[in-house]
Coordinates of C-alpha atoms and ligand atoms in Angstrom, one line a residue:
X2 CA -69.5 -21.9 -19.7
X3 CA -65.9 -22.1 -21.4
X4 CA -66.3 -25.5 -22.7
X5 CA -63.2 -27.5 -24.2
X6 CA -62.2 -31.1 -24.5
X7 CA -61.3 -31.6 -21.1
X8 CA -64.0 -29.6 -19.4
X9 CA -67.1 -30.4 -21.1
X10 CA -70.8 -31.5 -20.8
X11 CA -70.8 -35.2 -21.8
X12 CA -73.4 -37.2 -23.8
X13 CA -75.5 -38.0 -20.5
X14 CA -75.8 -34.0 -19.7
X15 CA -73.1 -34.7 -16.9
X16 CA -70.2 -32.1 -16.5
X17 CA -66.8 -34.0 -17.0
X18 CA -63.3 -32.8 -16.4
X19 CA -60.0 -34.4 -17.6
X20 CA -62.4 -37.3 -18.7
X21 CA -64.1 -38.1 -15.5
X22 CA -67.5 -37.1 -14.4
X23 CA -67.9 -34.8 -11.5
X24 CA -70.3 -37.4 -9.9
X25 CA -67.4 -40.0 -9.9
X26 CA -64.8 -37.6 -8.7
X27 CA -67.3 -36.5 -5.6
X28 CA -68.3 -40.0 -5.1
X29 CA -64.7 -41.2 -4.9
X30 CA -63.1 -38.1 -2.9
X31 CA -66.0 -36.4 -1.2
X32 CA -67.0 -32.6 -1.3
X33 CA -65.9 -30.1 -1.0
X34 CA -63.0 -30.9 -3.6
X35 CA -60.7 -28.7 -5.7
X36 CA -60.0 -30.4 -9.2
X37 CA -57.3 -29.3 -11.4
X38 CA -57.3 -30.3 -15.0
X39 CA -53.5 -31.0 -15.7
X40 CA -53.8 -30.8 -19.4
X41 CA -55.1 -27.5 -19.3
X42 CA -52.2 -26.4 -17.0
X43 CA -49.8 -28.1 -19.5
X44 CA -51.3 -26.4 -22.5
X45 CA -51.1 -23.1 -21.2
X46 CA -47.5 -23.5 -20.0
X47 CA -46.5 -24.8 -23.4
X48 CA -48.6 -22.0 -25.2
X49 CA -46.8 -19.1 -23.1
X50 CA -43.5 -20.8 -23.5
X51 CA -43.6 -21.2 -27.2
X52 CA -45.2 -18.0 -28.0
X53 CA -42.4 -16.1 -26.0
X54 CA -39.8 -18.0 -27.7
X55 CA -41.0 -17.7 -31.3
X56 CA -42.2 -13.9 -30.8
X57 CA -39.3 -12.8 -28.7
X58 CA -36.6 -15.2 -28.3
X59 CA -34.6 -15.1 -25.3
X60 CA -36.6 -15.4 -22.1
X61 CA -38.6 -17.4 -19.5
X62 CA -42.2 -17.7 -18.3
X63 CA -42.0 -17.9 -14.5
X64 CA -45.1 -19.1 -13.2
X65 CA -46.4 -17.2 -10.2
X66 CA -46.6 -19.5 -7.4
X67 CA -48.9 -17.6 -5.5
X68 CA -51.7 -18.5 -7.7
X69 CA -51.5 -22.2 -6.5
X70 CA -48.7 -23.6 -4.4
X71 CA -48.1 -27.2 -3.6
X72 CA -45.3 -29.6 -4.7
X73 CA -47.1 -31.2 -7.7
X74 CA -47.7 -28.1 -9.7
X75 CA -43.8 -27.6 -9.5
X76 CA -43.5 -31.2 -10.9
X77 CA -45.7 -30.2 -13.9
X78 CA -44.2 -26.8 -14.5
X79 CA -40.6 -28.1 -14.4
X80 CA -41.7 -31.0 -16.9
X81 CA -43.1 -28.2 -19.3
X82 CA -39.8 -26.3 -19.1
X83 CA -40.7 -23.1 -17.5
X84 CA -39.7 -21.1 -14.5
X85 CA -41.6 -20.0 -11.3
X86 CA -41.4 -16.9 -8.9
X87 CA -41.8 -17.3 -5.0
X88 CA -42.8 -14.7 -2.3
X89 CA -42.2 -16.3 1.0
X90 CA -40.0 -18.9 2.7
X91 CA -42.7 -21.0 2.6
X92 CA -43.1 -21.0 -1.3
X93 CA -39.3 -21.3 -1.6
X94 CA -39.3 -24.3 0.9
X95 CA -42.3 -25.8 -1.2
X96 CA -40.7 -25.4 -4.6
X97 CA -37.3 -26.7 -3.3
X98 CA -38.8 -29.9 -1.8
X99 CA -40.4 -30.4 -5.2
X100 CA -37.1 -30.8 -6.7
X101 CA -37.4 -27.8 -8.8
X102 CA -34.2 -26.2 -10.3
X103 CA -33.8 -23.1 -8.1
X104 CA -31.9 -21.3 -10.7
X105 CA -35.1 -20.7 -12.3
X106 CA -36.6 -19.1 -9.2
X107 CA -37.3 -15.4 -9.0
X108 CA -37.8 -14.4 -5.2
X109 CA -40.2 -11.6 -4.6
X110 CA -41.6 -9.7 -1.7
X111 CA -42.1 -6.1 -0.2
X112 CA -40.6 -7.1 3.3
X113 CA -38.5 -10.3 2.9
X114 CA -37.5 -11.1 6.3
X115 CA -33.7 -11.6 7.1
X116 CA -34.2 -15.5 7.3
X117 CA -36.2 -15.7 4.1
X118 CA -33.2 -13.8 2.3
X119 CA -30.7 -16.1 4.1
X120 CA -33.0 -19.1 2.8
X121 CA -33.0 -18.0 -0.7
X122 CA -29.1 -17.8 -0.7
X123 CA -28.7 -21.1 0.8
X124 CA -31.2 -22.6 -2.1
X125 CA -29.3 -20.9 -4.6
X126 CA -32.5 -18.8 -6.1
X127 CA -32.0 -17.4 -9.5
X128 CA -32.9 -13.8 -8.8
X129 CA -34.0 -11.9 -5.7
X130 CA -36.1 -8.7 -6.5
X131 CA -35.0 -5.9 -4.1
X132 CA -37.9 -3.7 -2.9
X133 CA -36.1 -1.5 -0.3
X134 CA -32.8 0.0 0.5
X135 CA -32.3 -1.4 3.6
X136 CA -33.2 -4.8 1.8
X137 CA -30.2 -4.1 -0.4
X138 CA -28.0 -3.5 2.5
X139 CA -29.1 -6.6 4.0
X140 CA -28.8 -8.8 1.1
X141 CA -25.3 -7.5 0.2
X142 CA -23.9 -8.2 3.8
X143 CA -25.6 -11.8 3.7
X144 CA -23.9 -12.5 0.2
X145 CA -20.4 -11.4 1.6
X146 CA -21.1 -13.8 4.5
X147 CA -21.9 -16.5 1.9
X148 CA -19.1 -15.5 -0.3
X149 CA -21.4 -15.2 -3.3
X150 CA -22.5 -12.4 -5.7
X151 CA -26.3 -12.5 -6.2
X152 CA -28.3 -11.5 -9.2
X153 CA -30.9 -9.0 -8.5
X154 CA -33.6 -7.1 -10.1
X155 CA -35.2 -4.0 -8.6
X156 CA -39.0 -3.6 -8.6
X157 CA -40.1 -0.4 -10.0
X158 CA -43.5 1.1 -10.3
X159 CA -44.1 2.3 -13.8
X160 CA -47.2 4.4 -12.9
X161 CA -49.4 2.5 -14.9
X162 CA -53.0 2.0 -13.6
X163 CA -54.4 -1.0 -14.7
X164 CA -58.4 -1.5 -14.8
X165 CA -59.1 -4.0 -12.4
X166 CA -60.5 -4.2 -8.8
X167 CA -58.5 -1.7 -6.6
X168 CA -57.5 -4.2 -4.0
X169 CA -55.2 -5.9 -6.7
X170 CA -53.9 -2.9 -8.5
X171 CA -50.1 -2.9 -7.6
X172 CA -48.5 -0.1 -9.8
X173 CA -50.3 3.0 -9.0
X174 CA -48.2 6.0 -7.4
X175 CA -49.7 4.9 -4.3
X176 CA -48.5 1.4 -3.7
X177 CA -46.6 -0.5 -1.2
X178 CA -44.8 -2.1 -3.9
X179 CA -41.7 -0.8 -5.9
X180 CA -39.8 2.6 -6.6
X181 CA -41.7 5.0 -8.7
X182 CA -40.1 5.9 -12.0
X183 CA -42.1 9.2 -12.1
X184 CA -41.0 10.6 -8.6
X185 CA -37.2 9.7 -9.5
X186 CA -37.0 7.0 -6.7
X187 CA -36.3 4.4 -9.2
X188 CA -33.3 6.0 -10.6
X189 CA -31.9 6.6 -7.0
X190 CA -32.1 2.9 -5.8
X191 CA -30.6 1.9 -9.3
X192 CA -27.5 3.9 -8.3
X193 CA -27.6 2.5 -4.9
X194 CA -27.8 -1.1 -6.0
X195 CA -25.3 -0.6 -8.8
X196 CA -22.8 0.1 -6.2
X197 CA -23.1 -2.9 -3.9
X198 CA -20.3 -4.9 -4.3
X199 CA -21.9 -8.4 -3.9
X200 CA -25.0 -7.8 -5.8
X201 CA -25.2 -8.0 -9.6
X202 CA -27.8 -5.8 -10.8
X203 CA -29.4 -7.4 -13.7
X204 CA -32.3 -5.6 -14.5
X205 CA -35.7 -4.4 -13.2
X206 CA -39.1 -5.8 -12.6
X207 CA -42.7 -4.7 -12.4
X208 CA -46.3 -5.9 -12.1
X209 CA -49.1 -3.4 -13.0
X210 CA -52.1 -5.5 -11.5
X211 CA -54.1 -8.8 -11.8
X212 CA -57.1 -9.8 -13.9
X213 CA -56.4 -7.3 -16.4
X214 CA -58.0 -7.6 -19.9
X215 CA -57.0 -4.4 -21.3
X216 CA -54.0 -5.2 -23.4
X217 CA -53.1 -1.4 -23.7
X218 CA -52.1 -1.6 -20.1
X219 CA -49.2 -4.4 -20.8
X220 CA -48.0 -2.4 -23.7
X221 CA -48.2 1.0 -21.7
X222 CA -45.9 -0.8 -19.0
X223 CA -43.5 -1.9 -21.7
X224 CA -43.3 1.6 -23.3
X225 CA -42.6 3.0 -19.7
X226 CA -40.1 0.6 -18.8
X227 CA -38.2 0.9 -21.8
X228 CA -38.1 4.6 -21.8
X229 CA -36.5 4.3 -18.4
X230 CA -33.9 1.9 -19.7
X231 CA -33.1 4.5 -22.2
X232 CA -32.8 7.0 -19.8
X233 CA -30.4 4.8 -17.5
X234 CA -28.4 4.2 -20.7
X235 CA -28.1 7.7 -21.7
X236 CA -27.6 9.4 -18.3
X237 CA -25.8 6.9 -16.3
X238 CA -24.4 4.6 -19.2
X239 CA -26.2 1.5 -17.4
X240 CA -27.3 -1.1 -19.7
X241 CA -29.5 -4.2 -18.3
X242 CA -29.5 -7.7 -19.5
X243 CA -33.2 -8.5 -18.1
X244 CA -36.6 -7.0 -18.0
X245 CA -39.1 -8.8 -15.9
X246 CA -42.8 -7.6 -16.9
X247 CA -44.9 -9.6 -13.9
X248 CA -48.0 -11.5 -14.8
X249 CA -51.7 -10.2 -14.6
X250 CA -53.5 -11.7 -17.6
X251 CA -57.2 -11.6 -17.2
X252 CA -59.1 -15.0 -17.6
X253 CA -62.7 -16.2 -18.0
X254 CA -64.7 -16.5 -14.8
X255 CA -68.3 -15.5 -15.9
X256 CA -70.6 -14.1 -18.5
X257 CA -69.0 -10.4 -18.5
X258 CA -65.7 -12.0 -19.6
X259 CA -64.4 -13.1 -22.9
X260 CA -64.1 -16.6 -23.1
X261 CA -60.7 -17.5 -24.7
X262 CA -59.4 -21.0 -25.8
X263 CA -55.7 -21.7 -24.6
X264 CA -54.2 -20.7 -27.9
X265 CA -56.1 -17.6 -27.6
X266 CA -54.3 -16.6 -24.4
X267 CA -51.2 -16.4 -26.2
X268 CA -52.3 -13.0 -27.3
X269 CA -51.1 -11.3 -24.1
X270 CA -47.8 -12.6 -24.5
X271 CA -47.9 -11.5 -28.2
X272 CA -48.8 -7.7 -27.4
X273 CA -46.0 -7.6 -24.7
X274 CA -43.3 -9.1 -27.2
X275 CA -44.7 -7.0 -30.1
X276 CA -44.3 -3.6 -28.0
X277 CA -41.1 -4.8 -26.4
X278 CA -39.5 -5.7 -29.9
X279 CA -40.6 -2.2 -31.2
X280 CA -39.4 -0.4 -28.3
X281 CA -36.1 -1.8 -28.0
X282 CA -35.5 -1.0 -31.7
X283 CA -36.9 2.3 -31.8
X284 CA -35.0 3.4 -28.6
X285 CA -31.7 1.6 -29.5
X286 CA -31.5 -0.7 -26.5
X287 CA -29.9 -4.1 -25.9
X288 CA -32.3 -6.9 -26.3
X289 CA -33.1 -7.8 -22.6
X290 CA -33.8 -11.5 -21.4
X291 CA -37.5 -11.2 -21.0
X292 CA -39.3 -12.7 -17.9
X293 CA -43.1 -12.8 -17.7
X294 CA -44.9 -14.1 -14.6
X295 CA -48.5 -15.4 -15.2
X296 CA -50.0 -17.2 -12.4
X297 CA -53.9 -16.8 -12.7
X298 CA -54.0 -17.8 -16.4
X299 CA -51.9 -20.7 -16.2
X300 CA -53.9 -22.3 -13.3
X301 CA -57.3 -20.5 -13.0
X302 CA -59.5 -22.1 -15.8
X303 CA -57.7 -25.6 -14.8
X304 CA -59.8 -25.7 -11.6
X305 CA -63.2 -26.4 -10.7
X306 CA -64.6 -26.8 -6.9
X307 CA -67.3 -29.5 -6.3
X308 CA -69.5 -29.1 -3.4
X309 CA -72.8 -30.8 -2.2
X310 CA -75.9 -28.8 -1.6
X311 CA -77.3 -28.6 1.7
X312 CA -79.9 -26.4 3.3
X313 CA -82.0 -24.4 0.7
X314 CA -83.2 -21.5 2.3
X315 CA -86.1 -19.5 0.4
X316 CA -87.0 -15.8 1.5
X317 CA -90.1 -15.3 -0.4
X318 CA -89.8 -12.1 -2.6
X319 CA -86.1 -11.8 -1.6
X320 CA -83.7 -14.9 -2.8
X321 CA -83.2 -18.2 -2.6
X322 CA -80.1 -19.4 -0.9
X323 CA -78.2 -22.8 -1.5
X324 CA -75.7 -23.5 1.5
X325 CA -73.0 -25.4 0.3
X326 CA -70.3 -27.5 2.3
X327 CA -67.6 -25.0 1.6
X328 CA -67.4 -21.1 1.8
X329 CA -65.0 -18.4 2.4
X330 CA -62.5 -20.5 4.1
X331 CA -61.8 -22.4 0.5
X332 CA -62.8 -19.5 -1.6
X333 CA -62.6 -16.1 0.1
X334 CA -62.6 -14.1 -3.3
X335 CA -66.2 -13.2 -3.1
X336 CA -65.6 -11.8 0.2
X337 CA -62.6 -10.2 -0.4
X338 CA -63.1 -8.8 -4.0
X339 CA -66.8 -9.5 -4.8
X340 CA -65.2 -11.6 -7.5
X341 CA -67.8 -13.1 -9.9
X342 CA -68.0 -16.8 -10.9
X343 CA -70.1 -19.2 -13.0
X344 CA -71.9 -21.9 -10.8
X345 CA -73.3 -25.0 -12.4
X346 CA -75.1 -28.2 -11.4
X347 CA -72.9 -31.0 -12.9
X348 CA -75.6 -33.8 -12.8
X349 CA -78.3 -31.4 -14.4
X350 CA -76.4 -29.7 -17.4
X351 CA -79.1 -30.3 -19.7
X352 CA -81.9 -29.0 -17.7
X353 CA -82.9 -25.3 -18.2
X354 CA -81.3 -22.9 -15.9
X355 CA -84.8 -21.3 -14.9
X356 CA -84.1 -20.9 -11.2
X357 CA -81.9 -18.1 -9.6
X358 CA -79.9 -18.9 -6.5
X359 CA -77.3 -17.2 -4.4
X360 CA -74.5 -19.7 -3.1
X361 CA -73.6 -19.1 0.5
X362 CA -70.9 -20.8 2.3
X363 CA -71.1 -22.6 5.9
X364 CA -69.3 -20.0 8.0
X365 CA -70.6 -18.0 10.7
X366 CA -70.9 -14.6 9.0
X367 CA -73.1 -13.2 6.6
X368 CA -70.4 -12.0 4.1
X369 CA -69.7 -15.9 3.6
X370 CA -70.9 -16.0 -0.2
X371 CA -69.4 -17.6 -3.1
X372 CA -71.8 -16.4 -5.7
X373 CA -75.0 -14.2 -6.0
X374 CA -77.9 -14.6 -8.3
X375 CA -76.8 -17.7 -10.4
X376 CA -79.0 -19.2 -12.9
X377 CA -79.6 -22.8 -12.1
X378 CA -81.7 -25.6 -12.6
X379 CA -84.0 -26.6 -9.5
X380 CA -81.4 -27.6 -6.6
X381 CA -82.3 -30.0 -3.9
X382 CA -80.2 -30.9 -1.0
X383 CA -77.7 -33.6 -1.9
X384 CA -77.3 -32.3 -5.4
X385 CA -73.6 -31.6 -6.8
X386 CA -72.7 -27.9 -7.3
X387 CA -69.6 -26.8 -9.2
X388 CA -67.8 -23.6 -9.2
X389 CA -65.8 -22.9 -12.2
X390 CA -62.5 -21.1 -12.7
X391 CA -61.4 -21.8 -9.2
X392 CA -57.9 -22.8 -9.9
X393 CA -56.0 -19.6 -9.1
X394 CA -56.1 -18.0 -5.7
X395 CA -58.7 -20.6 -4.1
X396 CA -56.7 -23.3 -2.6
X397 CA -53.6 -20.7 -2.2
X398 CA -55.8 -18.4 -0.1
X399 CA -57.6 -21.1 1.9
X400 CA -57.7 -21.0 5.6
X401 CA -59.0 -22.9 8.4
X402 CA -61.5 -20.2 9.3
X403 CA -64.0 -21.8 11.8
X404 CA -61.9 -24.6 11.9
X405 CA -63.1 -26.0 8.6
X406 CA -60.9 -28.4 7.1
X407 CA -59.1 -27.3 3.7
X408 CA -60.5 -29.5 0.9
X409 CA -58.2 -31.8 -0.8
X410 CA -56.8 -31.0 -4.3
X411 CA -57.1 -33.5 -7.2
X412 CA -55.3 -33.6 -10.5
X413 CA -56.9 -35.1 -13.2
X414 CA -56.0 -36.0 -16.8
X415 CA -56.9 -38.6 -19.3
X416 CA -59.5 -40.2 -16.9
X417 CA -57.1 -40.7 -14.2
X418 CA -57.3 -38.8 -10.6
X419 CA -54.7 -38.6 -8.1
X420 CA -54.2 -36.3 -5.0
X421 CA -52.0 -33.2 -5.4
X422 CA -52.9 -32.2 -1.9
X423 CA -54.4 -34.7 0.8
X424 CA -57.3 -34.0 2.9
X425 CA -56.7 -32.5 6.1
X426 CA -57.9 -34.2 9.3
X427 CA -59.2 -32.7 12.6
X428 CA -56.1 -34.0 14.0
X429 CA -54.0 -31.6 11.8
X430 CA -56.1 -28.8 13.1
X431 CA -55.0 -29.5 16.6
X432 CA -51.3 -30.5 15.8
X433 CA -49.8 -27.2 17.0
X434 CA -52.0 -26.2 19.6
X435 CA -50.5 -26.4 23.1
Ligands
LLP513 N1 -45.8 -11.4 -10.4 C1 -46.1 -10.6 -9.3 C2 -44.9 -9.8 -8.8 C3 -47.5 -10.7 -8.7 O1 -47.5 -9.7 -7.6 C4 -48.4 -11.3 -9.2 C5 -49.7 -11.3 -8.6 C6 -48.1 -12.1 -10.2 C7 -47.0 -12.2 -10.8 C8 -49.1 -12.9 -10.9 O2 -50.3 -12.3 -11.5 P1 -51.5 -13.2 -12.2 O3 -51.0 -13.6 -13.4 O4 -51.8 -14.4 -11.2 O5 -52.6 -12.1 -12.2 N2 -55.3 -12.6 -4.7 C9 -56.0 -11.9 -5.8 C10 -54.6 -11.7 -6.7 C11 -53.5 -11.3 -6.3 C12 -52.2 -11.0 -7.4 C13 -51.0 -10.5 -6.8 N3 -50.0 -10.8 -7.5 C14 -57.0 -12.5 -6.6 O6 -57.6 -13.3 -5.8 O7 -57.6 -12.4 -7.5

C-alpha cells in the first residue's frame, strides 16, 4: 500500500482516509462508496502547477476531465489555479455549470458534433483541438456566424509508441486520433487550417497514451514535436505559440508499480520541461506556452472505493471468491483492461494477509471481476473491503448496467466528509423511460 498522511493505517489497525476511518464512512454513507481525498488532489495540482512554473515558466496544467468529472472537481482545480480539458458536450456543460473560467478549457475529440462545436463557441472555450479537415471547415463556418476568431490547436500523432495496454495507446501510426507527422498528413492539415480566416492556429497537441511509466516516451514525444516545429519554421515560416503534450503519467495501483509520493510525481513534469528546454534551445525555436493534461495522476490515487463483502464462494482447489456489492458497473477497468488493483480489508489492516481471494462483482456476467488473487486476511460476510487507487476512470466510466445504481462520491478532508455526487435512486433509473 502506498501510505501517506491522508491515507494510512491508524493506531487501531484501521484504514483511514482524509482523517476519517473507512468504517465511519461506510456507516454514514453506505457501500459501495467512492471516496476522494481532497488534500491529495490539491497537492497534486499544486505540485504539477509549481513544477511547471519553476522548471519551464509559461504554461498551464489542464486537468483531463475524463479521469473524474463532476462539478466539485472543477471547484477544487479552479481554486488550485489550473485549467482543464473537456472531450464532450457533457463535460463542457459540467465545467461551465461549476462556474469554471471557460478560457482555461481545451476542447478535444476525434468526432466533435456540430452541436458540441457550437456549444464550445457559445461557452467561449480557450482552445479547440482540430482532428479532421471537415471539422476545421465546420468550425470556421460557425465562427464566421458567431463573428469570432477561435484559437485552435491541431492534434498530431508523433509516432511515439508508449508502453502500456494497447487499448489506451493513442499515438501509434494506426490510431483514430490525430494527423501523422511521419506520413506528412500533419504538414498538410497545418497548411490547411492556417488559411482558415476565422481560426487562429496557435500550435499542436499530442497525447501518446495513458498509464505510462517510461519517462523516455515523454522526452521522445518532445523530440518529435519540436523536430516538427523546426521543420514548419524552416519550410513554411510557421512559428507556433503553444505546445500541448497531453497527459499519461503512470500511477501506483499495485505491487508491480513504483509507489511515489506526491512530490516524486513532479519528475514527469521535470523530464518533459527539461527535454523541451533543451530542444527549443538546440533547434532555435520560439519558447511555446506549454500545456500538459494529466488526469489519472491528479485524481487516481486520491480515490478509494469501499464495499461490503457479500457471499464468499469457496471452490476447493480452485479459488475463493468474495462477492462485493459493486462490480463492473462502477469499476469496469478489470473487465476492459485486466487492470490491477490493491485490495485491503479496512478493519483488519493489522491482521496477516494469509488468504488469497478474487473479488467478484454482482453483475450477471463471469467477466465481472474487480481483482484476482488478492492477499487478504480471512474475510467474512459483512466485512468492509477497500480497493485503492480508484479515483481515475472509475466513477467517470461507471454505468447503470443491470440497473445497478452508480455509487455516490464523497470528498474527504481534515476529518470532514461531503457529497461530491449524491446517491442515485431507483426513480433516477426510470426517469427517462417512456
Ligand atoms: N489528454 C488527452 C487528449 C487524453 O486523451 C487523455 C487520456 C489525457 C489527456 C489524460 O491522460 P491521463 O493523464 O489520465 O493518463 N479509460 C482508460 C484511460 C483512457 C485515457 C484516454 N485519454 C483507463 O481507465 O485506463
